[in-house]
CSV table of C-alpha atoms in Angstrom, one decimal:
chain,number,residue,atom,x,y,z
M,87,UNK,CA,112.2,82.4,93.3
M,88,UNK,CA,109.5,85.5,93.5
M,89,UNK,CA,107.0,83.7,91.9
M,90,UNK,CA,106.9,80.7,93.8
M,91,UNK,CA,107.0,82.7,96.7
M,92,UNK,CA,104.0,84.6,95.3
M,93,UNK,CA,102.2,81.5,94.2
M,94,UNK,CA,102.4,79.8,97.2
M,95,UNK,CA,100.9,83.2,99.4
M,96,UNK,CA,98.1,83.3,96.8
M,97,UNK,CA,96.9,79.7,97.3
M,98,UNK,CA,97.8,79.6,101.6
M,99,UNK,CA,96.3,83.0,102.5
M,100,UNK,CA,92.8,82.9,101.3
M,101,UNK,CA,90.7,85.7,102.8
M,102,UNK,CA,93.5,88.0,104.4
M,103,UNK,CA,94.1,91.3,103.3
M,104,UNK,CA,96.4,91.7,100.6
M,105,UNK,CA,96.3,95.5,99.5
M,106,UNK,CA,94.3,97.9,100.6
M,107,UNK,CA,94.2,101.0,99.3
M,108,UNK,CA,91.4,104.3,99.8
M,109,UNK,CA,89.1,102.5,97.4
M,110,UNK,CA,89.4,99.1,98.3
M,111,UNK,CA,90.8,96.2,100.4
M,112,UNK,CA,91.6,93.3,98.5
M,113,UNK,CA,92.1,89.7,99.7
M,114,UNK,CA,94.5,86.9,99.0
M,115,UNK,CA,92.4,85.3,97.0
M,116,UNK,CA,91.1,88.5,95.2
M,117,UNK,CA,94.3,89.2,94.0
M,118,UNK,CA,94.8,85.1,92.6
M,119,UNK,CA,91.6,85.6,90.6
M,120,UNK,CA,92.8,89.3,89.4
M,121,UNK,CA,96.3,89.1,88.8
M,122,UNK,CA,95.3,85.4,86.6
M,123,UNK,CA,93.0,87.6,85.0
M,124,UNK,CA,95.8,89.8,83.8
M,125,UNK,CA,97.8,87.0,82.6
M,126,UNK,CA,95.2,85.2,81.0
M,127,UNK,CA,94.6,88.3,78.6
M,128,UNK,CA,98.5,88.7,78.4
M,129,UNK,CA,98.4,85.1,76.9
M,130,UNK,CA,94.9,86.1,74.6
M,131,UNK,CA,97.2,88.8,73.2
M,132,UNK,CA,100.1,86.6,72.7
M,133,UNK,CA,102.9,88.2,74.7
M,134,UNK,CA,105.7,86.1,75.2
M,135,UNK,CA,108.1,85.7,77.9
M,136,UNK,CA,110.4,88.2,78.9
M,137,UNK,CA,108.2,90.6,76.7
M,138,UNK,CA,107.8,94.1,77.9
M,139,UNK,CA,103.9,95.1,79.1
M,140,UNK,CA,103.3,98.8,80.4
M,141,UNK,CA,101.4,99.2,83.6
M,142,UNK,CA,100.0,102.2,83.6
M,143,UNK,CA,98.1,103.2,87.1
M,144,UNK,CA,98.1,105.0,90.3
M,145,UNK,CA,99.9,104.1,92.8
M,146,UNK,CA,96.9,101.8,93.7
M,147,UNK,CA,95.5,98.5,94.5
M,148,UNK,CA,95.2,97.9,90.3
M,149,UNK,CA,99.2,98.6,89.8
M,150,UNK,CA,99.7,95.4,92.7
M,151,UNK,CA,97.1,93.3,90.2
M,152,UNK,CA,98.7,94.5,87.2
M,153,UNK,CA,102.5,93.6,87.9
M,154,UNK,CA,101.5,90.1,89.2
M,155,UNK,CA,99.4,89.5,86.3
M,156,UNK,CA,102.6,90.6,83.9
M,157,UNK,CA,105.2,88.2,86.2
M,158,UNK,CA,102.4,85.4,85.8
M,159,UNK,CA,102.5,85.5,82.0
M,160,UNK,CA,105.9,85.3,82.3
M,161,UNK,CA,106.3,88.9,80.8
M,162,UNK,CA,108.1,91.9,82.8
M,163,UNK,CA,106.3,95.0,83.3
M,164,UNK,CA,107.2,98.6,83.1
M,165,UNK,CA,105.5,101.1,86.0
M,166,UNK,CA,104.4,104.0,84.4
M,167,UNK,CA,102.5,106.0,87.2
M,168,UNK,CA,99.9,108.3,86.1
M,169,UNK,CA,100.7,111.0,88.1
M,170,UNK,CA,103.7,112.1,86.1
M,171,UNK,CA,103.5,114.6,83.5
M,172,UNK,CA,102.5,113.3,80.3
M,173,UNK,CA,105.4,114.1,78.6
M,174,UNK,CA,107.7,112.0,81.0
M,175,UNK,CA,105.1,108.9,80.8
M,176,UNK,CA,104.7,109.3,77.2
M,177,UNK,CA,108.6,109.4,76.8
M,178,UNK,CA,108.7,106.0,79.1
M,179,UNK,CA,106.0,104.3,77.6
M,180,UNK,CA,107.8,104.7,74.1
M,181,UNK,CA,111.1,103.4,75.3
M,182,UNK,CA,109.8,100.7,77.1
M,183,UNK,CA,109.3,98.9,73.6
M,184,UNK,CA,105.9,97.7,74.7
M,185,UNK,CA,103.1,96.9,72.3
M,186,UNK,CA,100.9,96.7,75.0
M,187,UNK,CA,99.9,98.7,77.9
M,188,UNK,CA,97.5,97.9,81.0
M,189,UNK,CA,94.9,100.7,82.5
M,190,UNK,CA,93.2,100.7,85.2
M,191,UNK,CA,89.9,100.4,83.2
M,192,UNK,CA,90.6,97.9,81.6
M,193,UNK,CA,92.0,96.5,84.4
M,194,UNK,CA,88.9,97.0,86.4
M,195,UNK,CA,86.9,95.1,82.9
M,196,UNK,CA,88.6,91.9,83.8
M,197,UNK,CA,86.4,89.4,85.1
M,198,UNK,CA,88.5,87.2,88.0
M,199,UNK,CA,90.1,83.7,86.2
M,200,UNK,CA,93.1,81.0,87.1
M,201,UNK,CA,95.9,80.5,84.7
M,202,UNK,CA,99.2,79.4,85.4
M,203,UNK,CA,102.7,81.0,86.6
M,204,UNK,CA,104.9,81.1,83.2
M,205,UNK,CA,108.6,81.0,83.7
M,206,UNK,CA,110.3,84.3,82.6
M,207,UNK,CA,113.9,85.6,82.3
M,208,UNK,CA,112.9,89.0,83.4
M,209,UNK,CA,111.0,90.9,86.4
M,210,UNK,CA,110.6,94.5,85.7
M,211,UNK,CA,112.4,97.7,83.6
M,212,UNK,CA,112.8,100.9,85.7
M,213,UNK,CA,113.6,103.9,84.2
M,214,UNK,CA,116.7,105.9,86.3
M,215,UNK,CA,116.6,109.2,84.8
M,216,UNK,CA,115.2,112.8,86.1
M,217,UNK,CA,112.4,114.6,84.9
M,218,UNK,CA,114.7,115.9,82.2
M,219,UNK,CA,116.7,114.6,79.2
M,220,UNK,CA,116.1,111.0,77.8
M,221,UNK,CA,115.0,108.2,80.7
M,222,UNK,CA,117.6,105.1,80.8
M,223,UNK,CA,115.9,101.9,81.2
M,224,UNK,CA,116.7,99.6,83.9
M,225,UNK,CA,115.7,95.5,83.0
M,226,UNK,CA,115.6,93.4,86.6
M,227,UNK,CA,115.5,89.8,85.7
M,228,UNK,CA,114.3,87.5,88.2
M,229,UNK,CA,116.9,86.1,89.4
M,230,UNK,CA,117.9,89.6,90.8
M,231,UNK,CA,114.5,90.6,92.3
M,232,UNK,CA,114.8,86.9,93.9
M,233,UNK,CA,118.2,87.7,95.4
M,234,UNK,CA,117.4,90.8,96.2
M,235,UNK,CA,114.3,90.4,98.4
M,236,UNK,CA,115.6,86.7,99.8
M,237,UNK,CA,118.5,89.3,101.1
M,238,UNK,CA,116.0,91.9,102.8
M,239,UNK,CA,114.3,88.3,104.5
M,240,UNK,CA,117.6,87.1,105.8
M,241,UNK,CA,118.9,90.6,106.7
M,242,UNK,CA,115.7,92.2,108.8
M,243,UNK,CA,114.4,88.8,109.9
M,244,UNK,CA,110.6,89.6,111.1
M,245,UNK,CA,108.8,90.4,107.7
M,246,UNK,CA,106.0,93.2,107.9
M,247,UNK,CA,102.7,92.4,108.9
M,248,UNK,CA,101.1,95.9,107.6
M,249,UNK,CA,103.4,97.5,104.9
M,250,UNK,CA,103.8,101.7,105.0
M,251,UNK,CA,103.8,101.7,100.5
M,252,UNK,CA,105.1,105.2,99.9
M,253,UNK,CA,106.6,105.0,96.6
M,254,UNK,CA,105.8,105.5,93.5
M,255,UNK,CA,105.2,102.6,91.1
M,256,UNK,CA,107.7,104.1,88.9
M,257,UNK,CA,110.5,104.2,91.8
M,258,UNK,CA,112.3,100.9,92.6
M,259,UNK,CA,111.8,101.6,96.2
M,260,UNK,CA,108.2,100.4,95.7
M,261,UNK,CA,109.9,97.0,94.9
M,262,UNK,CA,111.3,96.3,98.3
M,263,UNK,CA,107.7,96.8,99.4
M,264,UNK,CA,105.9,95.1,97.1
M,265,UNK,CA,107.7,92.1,97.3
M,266,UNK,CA,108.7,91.6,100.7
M,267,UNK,CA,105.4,91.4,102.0
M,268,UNK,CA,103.4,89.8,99.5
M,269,UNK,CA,105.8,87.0,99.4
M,270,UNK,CA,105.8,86.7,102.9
M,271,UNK,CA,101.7,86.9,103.8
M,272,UNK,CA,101.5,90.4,104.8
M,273,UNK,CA,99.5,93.2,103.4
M,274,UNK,CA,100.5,96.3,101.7
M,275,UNK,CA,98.8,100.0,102.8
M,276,UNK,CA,98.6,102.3,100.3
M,277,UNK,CA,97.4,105.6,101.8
M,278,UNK,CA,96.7,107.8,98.3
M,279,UNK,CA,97.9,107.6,94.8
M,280,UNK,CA,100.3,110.7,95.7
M,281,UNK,CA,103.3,109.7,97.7
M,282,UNK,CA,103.9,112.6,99.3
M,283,UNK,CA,100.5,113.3,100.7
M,284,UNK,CA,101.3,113.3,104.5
M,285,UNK,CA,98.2,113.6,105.5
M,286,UNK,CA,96.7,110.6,103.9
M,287,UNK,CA,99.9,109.0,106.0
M,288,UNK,CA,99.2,109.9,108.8
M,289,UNK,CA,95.0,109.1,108.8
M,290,UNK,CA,96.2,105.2,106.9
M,291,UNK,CA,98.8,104.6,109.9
M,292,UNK,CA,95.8,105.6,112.4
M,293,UNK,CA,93.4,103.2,110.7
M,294,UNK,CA,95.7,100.4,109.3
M,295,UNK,CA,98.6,100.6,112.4
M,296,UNK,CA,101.5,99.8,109.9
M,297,UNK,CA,104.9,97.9,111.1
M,298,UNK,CA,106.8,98.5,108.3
M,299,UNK,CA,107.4,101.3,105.8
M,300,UNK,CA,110.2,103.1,103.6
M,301,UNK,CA,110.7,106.2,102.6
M,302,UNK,CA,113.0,109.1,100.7
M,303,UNK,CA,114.2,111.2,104.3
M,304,UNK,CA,112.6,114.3,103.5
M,305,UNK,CA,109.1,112.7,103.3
M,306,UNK,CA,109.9,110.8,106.4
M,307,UNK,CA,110.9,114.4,108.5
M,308,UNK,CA,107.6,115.5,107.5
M,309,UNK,CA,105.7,112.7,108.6
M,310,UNK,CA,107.7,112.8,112.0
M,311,UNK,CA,105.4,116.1,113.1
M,312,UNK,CA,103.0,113.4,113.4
M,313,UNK,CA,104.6,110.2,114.3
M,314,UNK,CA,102.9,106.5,113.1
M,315,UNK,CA,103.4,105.1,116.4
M,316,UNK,CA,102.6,101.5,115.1
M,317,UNK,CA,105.5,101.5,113.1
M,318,UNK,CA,108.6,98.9,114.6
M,319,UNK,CA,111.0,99.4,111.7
M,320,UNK,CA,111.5,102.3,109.5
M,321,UNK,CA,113.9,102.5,106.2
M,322,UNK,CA,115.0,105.5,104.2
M,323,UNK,CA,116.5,105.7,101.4
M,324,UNK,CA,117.2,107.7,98.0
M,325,UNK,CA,118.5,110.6,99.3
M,326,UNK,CA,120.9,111.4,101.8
M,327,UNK,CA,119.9,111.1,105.3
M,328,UNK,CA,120.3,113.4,107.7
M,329,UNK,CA,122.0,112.8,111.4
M,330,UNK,CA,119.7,115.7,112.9
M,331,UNK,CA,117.0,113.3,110.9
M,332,UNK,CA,118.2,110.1,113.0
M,333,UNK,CA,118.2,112.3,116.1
M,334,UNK,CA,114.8,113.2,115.9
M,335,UNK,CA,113.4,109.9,115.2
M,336,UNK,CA,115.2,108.3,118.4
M,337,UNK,CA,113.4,111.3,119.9
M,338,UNK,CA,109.7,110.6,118.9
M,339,UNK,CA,109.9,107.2,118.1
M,340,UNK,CA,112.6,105.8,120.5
M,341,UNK,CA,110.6,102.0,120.1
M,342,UNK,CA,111.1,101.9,116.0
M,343,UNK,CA,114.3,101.0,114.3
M,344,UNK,CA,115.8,103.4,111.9
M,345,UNK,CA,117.6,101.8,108.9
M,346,UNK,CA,119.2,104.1,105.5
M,347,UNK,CA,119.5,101.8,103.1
M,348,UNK,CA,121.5,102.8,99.9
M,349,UNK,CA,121.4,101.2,96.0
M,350,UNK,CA,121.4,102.0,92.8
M,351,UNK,CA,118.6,100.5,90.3
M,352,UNK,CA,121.1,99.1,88.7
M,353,UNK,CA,121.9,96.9,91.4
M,354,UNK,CA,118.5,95.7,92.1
M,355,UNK,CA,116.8,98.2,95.1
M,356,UNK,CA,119.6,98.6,97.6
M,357,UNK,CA,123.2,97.1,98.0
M,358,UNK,CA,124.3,98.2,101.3
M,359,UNK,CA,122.3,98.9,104.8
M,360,UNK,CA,123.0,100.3,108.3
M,361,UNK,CA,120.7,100.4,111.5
M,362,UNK,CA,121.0,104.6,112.9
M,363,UNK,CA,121.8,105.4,115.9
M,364,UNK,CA,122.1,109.1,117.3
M,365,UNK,CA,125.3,111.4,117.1
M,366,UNK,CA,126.5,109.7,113.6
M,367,UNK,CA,128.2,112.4,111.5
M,368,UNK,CA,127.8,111.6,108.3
M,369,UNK,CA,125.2,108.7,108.8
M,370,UNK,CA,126.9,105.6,107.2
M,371,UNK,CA,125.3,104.2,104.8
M,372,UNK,CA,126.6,100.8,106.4
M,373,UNK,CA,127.6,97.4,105.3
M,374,UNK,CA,127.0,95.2,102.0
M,375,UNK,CA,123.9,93.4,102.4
M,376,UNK,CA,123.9,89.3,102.4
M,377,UNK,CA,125.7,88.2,99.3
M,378,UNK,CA,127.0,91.4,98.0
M,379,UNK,CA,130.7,92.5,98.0
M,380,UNK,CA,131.7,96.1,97.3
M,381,UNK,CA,135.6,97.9,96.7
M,382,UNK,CA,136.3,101.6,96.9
M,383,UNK,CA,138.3,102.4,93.5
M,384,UNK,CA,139.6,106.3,93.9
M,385,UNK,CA,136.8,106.9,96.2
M,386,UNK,CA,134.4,105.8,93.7
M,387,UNK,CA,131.9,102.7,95.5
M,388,UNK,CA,131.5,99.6,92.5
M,389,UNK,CA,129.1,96.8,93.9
M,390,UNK,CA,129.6,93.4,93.4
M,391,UNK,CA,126.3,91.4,93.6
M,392,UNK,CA,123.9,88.7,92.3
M,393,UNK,CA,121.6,92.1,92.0
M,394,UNK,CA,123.6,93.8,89.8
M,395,UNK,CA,121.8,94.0,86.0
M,396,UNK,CA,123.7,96.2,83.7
M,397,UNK,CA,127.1,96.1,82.1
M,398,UNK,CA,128.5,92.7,83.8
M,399,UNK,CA,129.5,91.6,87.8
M,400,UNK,CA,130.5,94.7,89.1
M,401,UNK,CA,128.7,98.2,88.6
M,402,UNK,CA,130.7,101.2,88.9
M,403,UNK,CA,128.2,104.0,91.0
M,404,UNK,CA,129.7,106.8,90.1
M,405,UNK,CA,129.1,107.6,94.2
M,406,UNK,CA,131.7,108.7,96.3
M,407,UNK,CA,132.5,106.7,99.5
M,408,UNK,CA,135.0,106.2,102.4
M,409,UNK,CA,135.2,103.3,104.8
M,410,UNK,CA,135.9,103.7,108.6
M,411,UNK,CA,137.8,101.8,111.2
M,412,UNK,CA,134.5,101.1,112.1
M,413,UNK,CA,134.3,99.0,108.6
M,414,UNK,CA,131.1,101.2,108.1
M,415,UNK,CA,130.8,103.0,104.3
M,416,UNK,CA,129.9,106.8,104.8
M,417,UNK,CA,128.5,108.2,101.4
M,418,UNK,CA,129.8,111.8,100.4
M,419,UNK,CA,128.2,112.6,97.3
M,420,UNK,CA,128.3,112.3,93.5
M,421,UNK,CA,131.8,112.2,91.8
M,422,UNK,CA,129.9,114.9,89.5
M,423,UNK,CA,127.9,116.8,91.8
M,424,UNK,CA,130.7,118.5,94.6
M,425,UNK,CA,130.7,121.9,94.6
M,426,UNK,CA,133.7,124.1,94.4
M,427,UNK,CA,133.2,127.1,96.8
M,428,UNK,CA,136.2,129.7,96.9
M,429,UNK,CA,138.5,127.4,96.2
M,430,UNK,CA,137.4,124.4,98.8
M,431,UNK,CA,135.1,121.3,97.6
M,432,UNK,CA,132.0,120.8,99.6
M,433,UNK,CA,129.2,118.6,99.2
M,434,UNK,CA,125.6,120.2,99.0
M,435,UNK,CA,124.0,117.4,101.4
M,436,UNK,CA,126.3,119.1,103.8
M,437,UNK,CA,124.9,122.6,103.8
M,438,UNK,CA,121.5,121.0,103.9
M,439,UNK,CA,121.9,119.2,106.7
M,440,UNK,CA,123.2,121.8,108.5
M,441,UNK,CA,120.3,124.0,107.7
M,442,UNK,CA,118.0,121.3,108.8
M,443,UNK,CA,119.9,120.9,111.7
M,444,UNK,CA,118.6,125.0,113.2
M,445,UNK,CA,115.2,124.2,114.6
M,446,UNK,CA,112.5,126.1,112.6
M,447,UNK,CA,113.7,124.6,109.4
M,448,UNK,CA,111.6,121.3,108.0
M,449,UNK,CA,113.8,120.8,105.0
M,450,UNK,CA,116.7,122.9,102.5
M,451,UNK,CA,117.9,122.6,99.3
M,452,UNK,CA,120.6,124.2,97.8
M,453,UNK,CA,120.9,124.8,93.9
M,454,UNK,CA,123.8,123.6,91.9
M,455,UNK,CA,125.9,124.8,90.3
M,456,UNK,CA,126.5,127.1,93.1
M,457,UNK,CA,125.0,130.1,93.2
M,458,UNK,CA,125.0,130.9,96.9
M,459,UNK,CA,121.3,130.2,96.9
M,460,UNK,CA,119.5,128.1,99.7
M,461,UNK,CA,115.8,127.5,99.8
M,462,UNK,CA,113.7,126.1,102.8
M,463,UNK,CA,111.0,125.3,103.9
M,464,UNK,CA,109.9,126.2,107.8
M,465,UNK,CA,106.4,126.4,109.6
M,466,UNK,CA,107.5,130.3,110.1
M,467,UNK,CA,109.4,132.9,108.7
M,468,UNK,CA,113.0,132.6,109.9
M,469,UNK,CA,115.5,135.7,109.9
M,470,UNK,CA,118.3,135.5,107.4
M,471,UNK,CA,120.6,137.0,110.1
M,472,UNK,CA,119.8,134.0,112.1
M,473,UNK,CA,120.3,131.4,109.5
M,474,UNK,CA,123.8,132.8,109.0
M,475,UNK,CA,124.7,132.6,112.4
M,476,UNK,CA,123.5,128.7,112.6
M,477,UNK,CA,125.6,127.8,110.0
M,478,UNK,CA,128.7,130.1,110.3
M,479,UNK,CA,128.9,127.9,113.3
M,480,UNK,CA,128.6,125.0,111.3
M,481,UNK,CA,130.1,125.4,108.0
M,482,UNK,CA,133.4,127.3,106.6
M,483,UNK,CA,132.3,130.8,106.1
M,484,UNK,CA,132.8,130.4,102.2
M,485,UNK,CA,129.9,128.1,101.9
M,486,UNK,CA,127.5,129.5,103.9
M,487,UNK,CA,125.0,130.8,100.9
M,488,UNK,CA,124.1,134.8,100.9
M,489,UNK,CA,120.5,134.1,99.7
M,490,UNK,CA,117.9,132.3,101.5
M,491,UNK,CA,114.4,131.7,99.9
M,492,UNK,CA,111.8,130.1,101.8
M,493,UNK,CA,109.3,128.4,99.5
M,494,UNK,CA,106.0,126.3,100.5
M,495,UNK,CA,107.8,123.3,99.2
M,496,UNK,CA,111.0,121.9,97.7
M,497,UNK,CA,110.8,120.7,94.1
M,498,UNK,CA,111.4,117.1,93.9
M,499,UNK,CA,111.7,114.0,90.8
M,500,UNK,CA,109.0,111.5,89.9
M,501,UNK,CA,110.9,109.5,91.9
M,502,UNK,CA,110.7,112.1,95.4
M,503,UNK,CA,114.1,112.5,94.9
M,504,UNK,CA,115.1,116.4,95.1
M,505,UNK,CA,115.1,118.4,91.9
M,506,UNK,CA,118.2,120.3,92.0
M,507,UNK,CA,118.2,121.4,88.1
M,508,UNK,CA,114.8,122.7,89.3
M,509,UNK,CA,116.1,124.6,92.5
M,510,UNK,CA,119.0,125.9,90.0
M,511,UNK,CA,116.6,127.1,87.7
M,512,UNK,CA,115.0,128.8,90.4
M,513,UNK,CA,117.9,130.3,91.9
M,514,UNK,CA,119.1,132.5,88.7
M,515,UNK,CA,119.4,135.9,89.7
M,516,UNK,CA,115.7,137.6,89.5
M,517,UNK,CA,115.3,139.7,92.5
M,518,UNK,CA,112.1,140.4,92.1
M,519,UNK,CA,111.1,136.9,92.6
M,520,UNK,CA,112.8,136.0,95.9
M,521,UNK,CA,111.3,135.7,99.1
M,522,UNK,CA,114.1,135.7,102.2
M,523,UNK,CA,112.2,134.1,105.2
């Protein structure tokens, strides 16, 4: 179980490095006496196991301490980073249920103390939503965080030594890292409370030499400009990821393996895995993971899985799949997200890949519903006539959009995701307001 695992890493490793963030390193045994600090002021409060306990932090060093404090008091924690809008963490911390909630001064008032590891039934609540309409919370027992990262040990094999964090607290990707390492003696990197800060990648993989990181594949094209050489095994996951994407990693970092790992919350982080290789068109999003079982029912992927947390043993993911003779699963889209362009269904990844594919363009989105609007982003202007052409070689001429807007950036979720009620917003028809690159 997690917290053995965690117990046991607290006691053995003693002076290593634990987390280290741009403030601070802390040890092993910093983080014993910090996170029993936590859970000896849980227990002053009288929370009681399984109860809910909002962290709400950076994506720091004091979010680590906070959510092994919660897990030690045998209560399950809620991530509410403090870089979202206040609207969205007020909205969270509300339906979280919480009566109490964990800064990072108080956090930082704690003096260091032991106290025990409390049994619990559950881990963490996520909430799943966008950065509109009502969040959906997510609860994660144990059990399932348990089986979930035991399957990433038994999967990968070599644990990190130096962890890449690039997640928010808030995102369940952050789990995967979190856990993973700490349970296993390594030490988490966090390179700046804002996950997509590239820069502040870049200078912690310099200083730190990460192994190990994941990250949503847009984040990770960026941070390929300026490759983390140190890095042996990369994952990306949460959005699509691209095959020009795979190509150009083999290309800059031929030594590092390239995993997409695909999951719903619901199902505990990720549910299916595949290492990339170049020329795969889709990339597959690849096999079950150990212990996990899936079936295709009219296209539509349910999971069957020890991880799986809401609404009984198999999750339906409302996430269109096929299998290949390969036995590989290739992802192609939501069940409600396909667009229907002059009479043809087409998925939007698929225009954005093939936009990402011409070589001056970093990353695309296209709005939905379809409007025949594309943004991008690209280090230079690129001419519209030239875009065209790219993808009239690539795409049916019907879905090749008729507006291109290059923008500095591409609008994304709390989570990194892409925003694409934002880009639809955005594309409405106000001429005056479009740029064409």
């Amino acid at each position: 179980m997690i917290p053995d695992a965690l117990a046991a890493q607290l006691r053995s490793r003693g002076e290593a490095p634990a987390v280290v963030d741009p403030e601070q390193a802390l040890t092993y045994a910093d983080l014993d006496g910090l996170s029993g600090a936590v859970a000896a002021h849980l227990d002053q409060l009288g929370v009681g196991a399984g109860e809910a306990v909002v962290v709400h932090t950076r994506l720091s060093r004091w979010a680590v301490v906070a959510m092994l404090g919660v897990l030690r008091a045998g209560a399950r924690y809620v991530p509410v980073d403090a870089a979202f809008p206040a609207a969205r963490r007020d909205l969270m911390v509300a339906r979280s249920g919480a009566r109490v909630t964990l800064t990072e001064g108080l956090l930082a008032s704690l003096a260091p103390a032991h106290s025990p590891w409390r049994d619990g039934p559950f881990a963490y609540t996520m909430f799943t939503s966008g950065s509109t309409g009502v969040p959906k919370a997510v609860t994660v027992s144990r059990a399932a965080l348990s089986y979930s990262t035991g399957a990433r040990l038994e999967y990968y094999g070599r644990p990190p030594e130096r962890f890449l964090l690039c997640s928010s607290i808030s995102f369940d990707s952050s789990v995967a890292g979190v856990y993973w390492t700490l349970c296993t003696g390594g030490t988490l990197v966090i390179p700046s409370d804002r996950p997509f800060d590239v820069r502040a990648l870049v200078r912690a993989g310099a200083v730190h030499r990460p192994t190990h990181t994941l990250m949503v594949p847009s984040l990770y094209r960026l941070l390929l400009r300026s490759p983390v050489r140190s890095l042996t095994t990369v994952i990306v996951a949460g959005e699509t990821c691209p095959p020009a994407l795979v190509d150009l990693h083999h290309e800059r970092m031929p030594h590092a393996a390239l995993h997409n790992e695909y999951g719903p919350t619901e199902c505990t982080v990720w549910s299916t895995v595949h290492r990339c290789v170049p020329g795969e068109d889709p990339v597959p999003i690849g096999r079950p993971i150990p212990g996990t079982t899936i079936s295709i029912e009219d296209g539509e992927l349910c999971i069957s899985s020890p991880g799986v947390v809401s609404g009984g043993p198999v999750y339906r993911t409302g996430d269109r799949v096929s299998m290949g003779a390969d036995g590989l699963l290739r992802y192609h889209g939501r069940v409600d997200e396909q667009l229907k362009v002059g009479g043809m269904r087409i998925e939007p990844a698929e225009i954005e890949h093939a936009l990402m594919s011409h070589p001056a363009v970093l990353l695309a989105g296209v709005a939905v519903p379809w409007q025949g609007v594309a943004f991008v982003v690209s280090a230079e202007p690129v001419d519209q006539k030239s875009l065209r052409a790219h993808l009239l070689d690539r795409l049916p001429a019907v879905a090749v959009p008729t507006v291109f807007v290059r923008v500095p950036r591409l609008p994304t979720l709390p989570n990194g995701k892409l925003d694409r009620s934002a880009l639809g917003r955005a594309a409405r028809p106000e001429p005056d307001r479009q740029l064409s690159p």
